[in-house]
PDB file of C-alpha atoms in Angstrom:
ATOM      1  CA  GLY A  76     -17.823   1.173   2.334  1.00 68.00           C
ATOM      2  CA  GLU A  77     -14.772   2.903   3.664  1.00 74.00           C
ATOM      3  CA  SER A  78     -13.195   5.828   1.880  1.00 77.00           C
ATOM      4  CA  VAL A  79      -9.966   7.566   2.773  1.00 82.00           C
ATOM      5  CA  GLY A  80      -8.835  11.033   1.727  1.00 76.00           C
ATOM      6  CA  LEU A  81      -5.893  13.280   2.362  1.00 66.00           C
ATOM      7  CA  HIS A  82      -6.278  16.978   2.793  1.00 68.00           C
ATOM      8  CA  LEU A  83      -3.390  18.151   0.639  1.00 82.00           C
ATOM      9  CA  PRO A  84      -1.815  16.534  -2.430  1.00 89.00           C
ATOM     10  CA  THR A  85       1.454  18.404  -1.800  1.00 92.00           C
ATOM     11  CA  LEU A  86       3.131  19.785   1.323  1.00 94.00           C
ATOM     12  CA  SER A  87       6.256  21.920   1.176  1.00 96.00           C
ATOM     13  CA  VAL A  88       8.257  22.235   4.413  1.00 96.00           C
ATOM     14  CA  GLN A  89      11.514  23.906   5.380  1.00 97.00           C
ATOM     15  CA  GLU A  90      14.275  21.505   6.384  1.00 96.00           C
ATOM     16  CA  GLY A  91      14.365  21.244  10.175  1.00 97.00           C
ATOM     17  CA  ASP A  92      10.723  22.238  10.638  1.00 97.00           C
ATOM     18  CA  ASN A  93       7.987  19.839  11.695  1.00 97.00           C
ATOM     19  CA  SER A  94       5.655  18.365   9.063  1.00 97.00           C
ATOM     20  CA  ILE A  95       2.023  17.508   9.610  1.00 96.00           C
ATOM     21  CA  ILE A  96       0.137  15.381   7.099  1.00 96.00           C
ATOM     22  CA  ASN A  97      -3.602  14.955   7.556  1.00 94.00           C
ATOM     23  CA  CYS A  98      -6.031  12.249   6.539  1.00 93.00           C
ATOM     24  CA  ALA A  99      -9.786  11.717   6.877  1.00 93.00           C
ATOM     25  CA  TYR A 100     -11.719   8.474   6.846  1.00 92.00           C
ATOM     26  CA  SER A 101     -15.407   7.743   6.544  1.00 90.00           C
ATOM     27  CA  ASN A 102     -16.223   4.623   8.536  1.00 87.00           C
ATOM     28  CA  SER A 103     -16.582   5.265  12.260  1.00 83.00           C
ATOM     29  CA  ALA A 104     -16.202   1.507  12.895  1.00 84.00           C
ATOM     30  CA  SER A 105     -12.670   1.469  11.455  1.00 86.00           C
ATOM     31  CA  ASP A 106     -10.231  -0.027  13.915  1.00 87.00           C
ATOM     32  CA  TYR A 107      -6.743   0.005  12.460  1.00 90.00           C
ATOM     33  CA  PHE A 108      -4.840   2.806  10.739  1.00 93.00           C
ATOM     34  CA  ILE A 109      -1.432   2.838   9.114  1.00 93.00           C
ATOM     35  CA  TRP A 110       0.917   5.410   7.610  1.00 95.00           C
ATOM     36  CA  TYR A 111       3.197   4.450   4.742  1.00 95.00           C
ATOM     37  CA  LYS A 112       6.028   6.270   3.005  1.00 96.00           C
ATOM     38  CA  GLN A 113       6.705   5.718  -0.688  1.00 96.00           C
ATOM     39  CA  GLU A 114       9.901   6.996  -2.233  1.00 95.00           C
ATOM     40  CA  SER A 115      10.236   7.388  -5.963  1.00 91.00           C
ATOM     41  CA  GLY A 116      10.641   4.045  -7.712  1.00 88.00           C
ATOM     42  CA  LYS A 117      10.010   2.022  -4.552  1.00 92.00           C
ATOM     43  CA  GLY A 118       7.144   0.231  -2.896  1.00 94.00           C
ATOM     44  CA  PRO A 119       5.411   1.640   0.207  1.00 94.00           C
ATOM     45  CA  GLN A 120       7.288   1.340   3.487  1.00 93.00           C
ATOM     46  CA  PHE A 121       5.521   1.004   6.850  1.00 91.00           C
ATOM     47  CA  ILE A 122       6.046   3.997   9.154  1.00 94.00           C
ATOM     48  CA  ILE A 123       3.674   3.668  12.090  1.00 94.00           C
ATOM     49  CA  ASP A 124       0.248   2.301  12.952  1.00 92.00           C
ATOM     50  CA  ILE A 125      -2.434   2.943  15.537  1.00 94.00           C
ATOM     51  CA  ARG A 126      -5.545   1.168  16.723  1.00 92.00           C
ATOM     52  CA  SER A 127      -8.833   2.823  17.540  1.00 92.00           C
ATOM     53  CA  ASN A 128      -8.378   2.278  21.293  1.00 93.00           C
ATOM     54  CA  MET A 129      -5.535   4.813  21.236  1.00 95.00           C
ATOM     55  CA  ASP A 130      -5.442   8.479  20.266  1.00 96.00           C
ATOM     56  CA  LYS A 131      -1.687   8.930  20.015  1.00 97.00           C
ATOM     57  CA  ARG A 132       1.329   6.822  19.266  1.00 97.00           C
ATOM     58  CA  GLN A 133       4.948   7.846  18.917  1.00 97.00           C
ATOM     59  CA  GLY A 134       7.838   6.379  16.991  1.00 94.00           C
ATOM     60  CA  GLN A 135      11.256   7.652  16.101  1.00 92.00           C
ATOM     61  CA  ARG A 136      10.669  11.278  15.009  1.00 96.00           C
ATOM     62  CA  VAL A 137       7.087  10.425  14.039  1.00 98.00           C
ATOM     63  CA  THR A 138       3.795  10.717  15.904  1.00 98.00           C
ATOM     64  CA  VAL A 139       0.375   9.578  14.760  1.00 97.00           C
ATOM     65  CA  LEU A 140      -2.725  11.221  16.197  1.00 97.00           C
ATOM     66  CA  LEU A 141      -6.200   9.743  15.873  1.00 97.00           C
ATOM     67  CA  ASN A 142      -9.358  11.762  16.438  1.00 95.00           C
ATOM     68  CA  LYS A 143     -12.255   9.338  16.233  1.00 93.00           C
ATOM     69  CA  THR A 144     -14.851  12.024  16.875  1.00 93.00           C
ATOM     70  CA  VAL A 145     -14.136  13.755  13.577  1.00 93.00           C
ATOM     71  CA  LYS A 146     -12.628  10.678  11.869  1.00 93.00           C
ATOM     72  CA  HIS A 147      -9.291  12.341  11.343  1.00 94.00           C
ATOM     73  CA  LEU A 148      -5.771  10.976  11.382  1.00 94.00           C
ATOM     74  CA  SER A 149      -2.506  12.883  11.236  1.00 96.00           C
ATOM     75  CA  LEU A 150       1.168  12.094  10.902  1.00 97.00           C
ATOM     76  CA  GLN A 151       3.678  14.439  12.466  1.00 98.00           C
ATOM     77  CA  ILE A 152       7.330  14.289  11.456  1.00 98.00           C
ATOM     78  CA  ALA A 153       9.723  16.145  13.733  1.00 97.00           C
ATOM     79  CA  ALA A 154      12.759  18.033  12.407  1.00 97.00           C
ATOM     80  CA  THR A 155      12.087  17.159   8.784  1.00 97.00           C
ATOM     81  CA  GLN A 156      15.141  15.993   6.844  1.00 96.00           C
ATOM     82  CA  PRO A 157      15.839  15.720   3.083  1.00 95.00           C
ATOM     83  CA  GLY A 158      15.457  11.935   3.380  1.00 95.00           C
ATOM     84  CA  ASP A 159      11.843  12.455   4.397  1.00 97.00           C
ATOM     85  CA  SER A 160      10.974  13.534   0.844  1.00 97.00           C
ATOM     86  CA  ALA A 161       8.405  11.031  -0.378  1.00 97.00           C
ATOM     87  CA  VAL A 162       4.705  10.468  -0.886  1.00 96.00           C
ATOM     88  CA  TYR A 163       2.910   9.647   2.362  1.00 96.00           C
ATOM     89  CA  PHE A 164      -0.211   7.498   2.433  1.00 95.00           C
ATOM     90  CA  CYS A 165      -2.661   6.795   5.181  1.00 94.00           C
ATOM     91  CA  ALA A 166      -4.440   3.455   4.974  1.00 92.00           C
ATOM     92  CA  VAL A 167      -7.363   2.048   6.882  1.00 91.00           C
ATOM     93  CA  ALA A 168      -7.924  -1.657   7.405  1.00 84.00           C
ATOM     94  CA  ASP A 169     -11.428  -2.882   6.647  1.00 77.00           C
ATOM     95  CA  SER A 170     -13.200  -5.696   8.492  1.00 72.00           C
ATOM     96  CA  ASN A 171     -11.101  -8.263   6.588  1.00 70.00           C
ATOM     97  CA  TYR A 172      -7.882  -6.358   7.340  1.00 70.00           C
ATOM     98  CA  GLN A 173      -7.522  -5.403   3.712  1.00 79.00           C
ATOM     99  CA  LEU A 174      -6.137  -1.918   3.263  1.00 86.00           C
ATOM    100  CA  ILE A 175      -8.021   1.037   1.811  1.00 89.00           C
ATOM    101  CA  TRP A 176      -5.601   3.786   0.888  1.00 92.00           C
ATOM    102  CA  GLY A 177      -5.836   7.532   0.455  1.00 89.00           C
ATOM    103  CA  ALA A 178      -4.401   9.273  -2.604  1.00 89.00           C
ATOM    104  CA  GLY A 179      -1.174  10.362  -0.912  1.00 92.00           C
ATOM    105  CA  THR A 180       0.529  13.620   0.071  1.00 94.00           C
ATOM    106  CA  LYS A 181       3.829  14.485  -1.550  1.00 95.00           C
ATOM    107  CA  LEU A 182       6.209  15.973   1.013  1.00 97.00           C
ATOM    108  CA  ILE A 183       8.754  18.395  -0.440  1.00 96.00           C
ATOM    109  CA  ILE A 184      11.661  19.551   1.700  1.00 96.00           C
ATOM    110  CA  LYS A 185      13.016  23.037   1.064  1.00 93.00           C
ATOM    111  CA  PRO A 186      16.708  23.534   1.906  1.00 88.00           C
TER     112      PRO A 186
ATOM    113  CA  GLU B 141      17.088 -11.956   4.708  1.00 52.00           C
ATOM    114  CA  THR B 142      15.884 -11.120   1.204  1.00 68.00           C
ATOM    115  CA  GLY B 143      13.010  -8.756   0.616  1.00 90.00           C
ATOM    116  CA  VAL B 144      10.160  -8.976  -1.876  1.00 95.00           C
ATOM    117  CA  THR B 145      11.282  -9.234  -5.491  1.00 96.00           C
ATOM    118  CA  GLN B 146       9.028  -8.442  -8.435  1.00 97.00           C
ATOM    119  CA  SER B 147       9.624  -9.081 -12.107  1.00 97.00           C
ATOM    120  CA  PRO B 148       9.737  -7.618 -14.601  1.00 97.00           C
ATOM    121  CA  THR B 149      10.303  -4.047 -13.416  1.00 97.00           C
ATOM    122  CA  HIS B 150       8.777  -2.518 -16.539  1.00 97.00           C
ATOM    123  CA  LEU B 151       6.554  -3.938 -19.234  1.00 96.00           C
ATOM    124  CA  ILE B 152       4.747  -2.615 -22.310  1.00 98.00           C
ATOM    125  CA  LYS B 153       1.798  -4.542 -23.708  1.00 98.00           C
ATOM    126  CA  THR B 154      -0.817  -3.982 -26.380  1.00 98.00           C
ATOM    127  CA  ARG B 155      -4.513  -3.713 -25.595  1.00 98.00           C
ATOM    128  CA  GLY B 156      -6.137  -7.152 -25.691  1.00 98.00           C
ATOM    129  CA  GLN B 157      -2.967  -9.038 -24.776  1.00 98.00           C
ATOM    130  CA  GLN B 158      -2.357 -11.035 -21.641  1.00 98.00           C
ATOM    131  CA  VAL B 159       0.333 -10.424 -19.016  1.00 98.00           C
ATOM    132  CA  THR B 160       1.879 -12.343 -16.120  1.00 98.00           C
ATOM    133  CA  LEU B 161       3.638 -10.547 -13.290  1.00 98.00           C
ATOM    134  CA  ARG B 162       5.750 -12.373 -10.725  1.00 98.00           C
ATOM    135  CA  CYS B 163       6.518 -11.906  -7.066  1.00 98.00           C
ATOM    136  CA  SER B 164       8.953 -13.700  -4.779  1.00 96.00           C
ATOM    137  CA  SER B 165       7.893 -13.260  -1.182  1.00 92.00           C
ATOM    138  CA  GLN B 166      10.235 -12.442   1.664  1.00 90.00           C
ATOM    139  CA  SER B 167      11.806 -15.453   3.352  1.00 87.00           C
ATOM    140  CA  GLY B 168       9.486 -16.795   6.042  1.00 85.00           C
ATOM    141  CA  HIS B 169       6.378 -15.116   4.637  1.00 89.00           C
ATOM    142  CA  ASN B 170       3.418 -17.249   3.537  1.00 90.00           C
ATOM    143  CA  THR B 171       0.930 -14.564   2.510  1.00 91.00           C
ATOM    144  CA  VAL B 172       1.036 -12.447  -0.646  1.00 93.00           C
ATOM    145  CA  SER B 173      -1.202  -9.497  -1.517  1.00 93.00           C
ATOM    146  CA  TRP B 174      -1.379  -7.705  -4.852  1.00 96.00           C
ATOM    147  CA  TYR B 175      -2.207  -4.035  -5.328  1.00 96.00           C
ATOM    148  CA  GLN B 176      -2.748  -1.821  -8.368  1.00 97.00           C
ATOM    149  CA  GLN B 177      -1.465   1.747  -8.092  1.00 96.00           C
ATOM    150  CA  ALA B 178      -2.523   4.172 -10.814  1.00 94.00           C
ATOM    151  CA  LEU B 179      -0.373   7.235 -11.329  1.00 92.00           C
ATOM    152  CA  GLY B 180      -0.906   9.765  -8.538  1.00 89.00           C
ATOM    153  CA  GLN B 181      -3.201   7.470  -6.587  1.00 91.00           C
ATOM    154  CA  GLY B 182      -2.977   5.195  -3.608  1.00 93.00           C
ATOM    155  CA  PRO B 183      -2.750   1.430  -4.110  1.00 94.00           C
ATOM    156  CA  GLN B 184      -5.970  -0.528  -4.582  1.00 94.00           C
ATOM    157  CA  PHE B 185      -6.281  -4.061  -3.237  1.00 93.00           C
ATOM    158  CA  ILE B 186      -6.641  -6.728  -5.943  1.00 96.00           C
ATOM    159  CA  PHE B 187      -6.455  -9.975  -3.960  1.00 94.00           C
ATOM    160  CA  GLN B 188      -4.521 -11.898  -1.341  1.00 92.00           C
ATOM    161  CA  TYR B 189      -3.156 -15.457  -1.325  1.00 93.00           C
ATOM    162  CA  TYR B 190      -2.543 -17.476   1.819  1.00 90.00           C
ATOM    163  CA  ARG B 191      -1.116 -20.979   1.601  1.00 87.00           C
ATOM    164  CA  GLU B 192      -1.911 -21.190  -2.123  1.00 91.00           C
ATOM    165  CA  GLU B 193      -5.582 -20.215  -1.730  1.00 93.00           C
ATOM    166  CA  GLU B 194      -7.207 -16.912  -2.622  1.00 92.00           C
ATOM    167  CA  ASN B 195      -8.085 -15.191   0.634  1.00 87.00           C
ATOM    168  CA  GLY B 196      -9.971 -12.005  -0.134  1.00 88.00           C
ATOM    169  CA  ARG B 197     -10.502 -10.051  -3.309  1.00 92.00           C
ATOM    170  CA  GLY B 198     -11.041  -6.399  -4.095  1.00 92.00           C
ATOM    171  CA  ASN B 199     -13.274  -4.861  -6.720  1.00 93.00           C
ATOM    172  CA  PHE B 200     -11.476  -6.189  -9.785  1.00 97.00           C
ATOM    173  CA  PRO B 201     -12.995  -8.185 -12.682  1.00 97.00           C
ATOM    174  CA  PRO B 202     -12.327 -11.915 -13.185  1.00 97.00           C
ATOM    175  CA  ARG B 203      -9.763 -11.200 -15.912  1.00 98.00           C
ATOM    176  CA  PHE B 204      -7.453 -10.427 -12.973  1.00 98.00           C
ATOM    177  CA  SER B 205      -6.381 -13.785 -11.567  1.00 97.00           C
ATOM    178  CA  GLY B 206      -3.555 -15.117  -9.502  1.00 97.00           C
ATOM    179  CA  LEU B 207      -1.639 -18.081  -8.217  1.00 96.00           C
ATOM    180  CA  GLN B 208       0.505 -18.848  -5.238  1.00 96.00           C
ATOM    181  CA  PHE B 209       3.079 -21.624  -5.379  1.00 95.00           C
ATOM    182  CA  PRO B 210       4.287 -24.018  -2.658  1.00 94.00           C
ATOM    183  CA  ASN B 211       7.330 -21.800  -2.093  1.00 92.00           C
ATOM    184  CA  TYR B 212       4.857 -18.908  -1.507  1.00 93.00           C
ATOM    185  CA  SER B 213       5.899 -17.003  -4.603  1.00 95.00           C
ATOM    186  CA  SER B 214       2.990 -15.647  -6.592  1.00 97.00           C
ATOM    187  CA  GLU B 215       1.812 -14.609 -10.046  1.00 98.00           C
ATOM    188  CA  LEU B 216      -0.712 -12.018 -11.125  1.00 98.00           C
ATOM    189  CA  ASN B 217      -2.311 -12.640 -14.508  1.00 98.00           C
ATOM    190  CA  VAL B 218      -4.336 -10.097 -16.405  1.00 98.00           C
ATOM    191  CA  ASN B 219      -6.229 -11.110 -19.545  1.00 98.00           C
ATOM    192  CA  ALA B 220      -7.673  -8.914 -22.285  1.00 98.00           C
ATOM    193  CA  LEU B 221      -5.624  -5.894 -21.247  1.00 98.00           C
ATOM    194  CA  GLU B 222      -7.277  -2.501 -21.332  1.00 98.00           C
ATOM    195  CA  LEU B 223      -5.655   0.921 -21.453  1.00 98.00           C
ATOM    196  CA  ASP B 224      -6.850   1.599 -17.891  1.00 97.00           C
ATOM    197  CA  ASP B 225      -4.808  -1.363 -16.664  1.00 98.00           C
ATOM    198  CA  SER B 226      -1.707   0.795 -17.057  1.00 98.00           C
ATOM    199  CA  ALA B 227      -0.391   1.144 -13.513  1.00 97.00           C
ATOM    200  CA  LEU B 228       2.244   0.116 -11.001  1.00 97.00           C
ATOM    201  CA  TYR B 229       1.466  -3.358  -9.671  1.00 98.00           C
ATOM    202  CA  LEU B 230       2.699  -3.949  -6.158  1.00 97.00           C
ATOM    203  CA  CYS B 231       3.169  -7.196  -4.334  1.00 96.00           C
ATOM    204  CA  ALA B 232       3.334  -7.354  -0.533  1.00 93.00           C
ATOM    205  CA  SER B 233       4.198 -10.370   1.566  1.00 92.00           C
ATOM    206  CA  SER B 234       3.609 -11.024   5.235  1.00 87.00           C
ATOM    207  CA  SER B 235       4.102 -13.847   7.723  1.00 81.00           C
ATOM    208  CA  ALA B 236       0.428 -14.461   8.466  1.00 68.00           C
ATOM    209  CA  GLN B 237      -3.019 -13.639   7.287  1.00 56.00           C
ATOM    210  CA  LEU B 238      -4.667 -10.378   8.082  1.00 53.00           C
ATOM    211  CA  THR B 239      -1.589  -8.511   9.296  1.00 59.00           C
ATOM    212  CA  PRO B 240      -1.070  -5.279   7.328  1.00 58.00           C
ATOM    213  CA  HIS B 241       1.447  -4.229   9.958  1.00 64.00           C
ATOM    214  CA  GLY B 242       3.839  -6.898   8.785  1.00 71.00           C
ATOM    215  CA  TYR B 243       3.576  -6.198   5.043  1.00 85.00           C
ATOM    216  CA  THR B 244       6.807  -5.923   3.061  1.00 89.00           C
ATOM    217  CA  PHE B 245       6.272  -4.403  -0.361  1.00 93.00           C
ATOM    218  CA  GLY B 246       8.247  -4.993  -3.505  1.00 96.00           C
ATOM    219  CA  SER B 247       9.232  -2.122  -5.781  1.00 96.00           C
ATOM    220  CA  GLY B 248       6.515  -3.019  -8.245  1.00 97.00           C
ATOM    221  CA  THR B 249       6.085  -3.727 -11.926  1.00 98.00           C
ATOM    222  CA  ARG B 250       5.251  -0.728 -14.093  1.00 97.00           C
ATOM    223  CA  LEU B 251       2.780  -1.936 -16.753  1.00 98.00           C
ATOM    224  CA  THR B 252       1.986   0.253 -19.721  1.00 98.00           C
ATOM    225  CA  VAL B 253      -0.825  -0.782 -22.061  1.00 98.00           C
ATOM    226  CA  VAL B 254      -0.822   0.875 -25.478  1.00 98.00           C
TER     227      VAL B 254
END
């Protein structure tokens, strides 16, 4: 079955710098990938998604990159702000569109 | 437009007891999914309900069961609680089956089993 892992449990970034959070998945047939943000005491919040027929997608201050060759997914946050402090999860939809989640990367913003 | 509401927010139970967690879905949503999130981990899919029927189940034993009501609210029941059941239980609603993009999550119920 599918497994999802993140490269770093914690990422510390200077305010104003760009943040890059990485994720790896195991199933080359995976088709749909999502990034979520979870703030303390709250449920996950959708950030951005991408399908396997794309290799890049941009949102407001966020970009998701998909490298199917090495089964790698990344989330880039431009000009990181204090409000970006949270745990970030990548999730992969299986064949039934149920989500398989990684363990999360905690993003810490240094002033 | 109201979001997803879960109750209670925190709960402490004793091993062997039973627990019921509740979820009110977002207005207009007919699908509810439940997830278990252990401390420091990503959520794990328990099951999904669509129009009052179970529609997909993760790798959880039968003592985890659920219901969806005509108003699309939902309950998660766990029997014979074990210490490892201690976790944050998340409910997510969406407007159709099989659409993770449209999930709205509640803030969860923190269950502690002692």
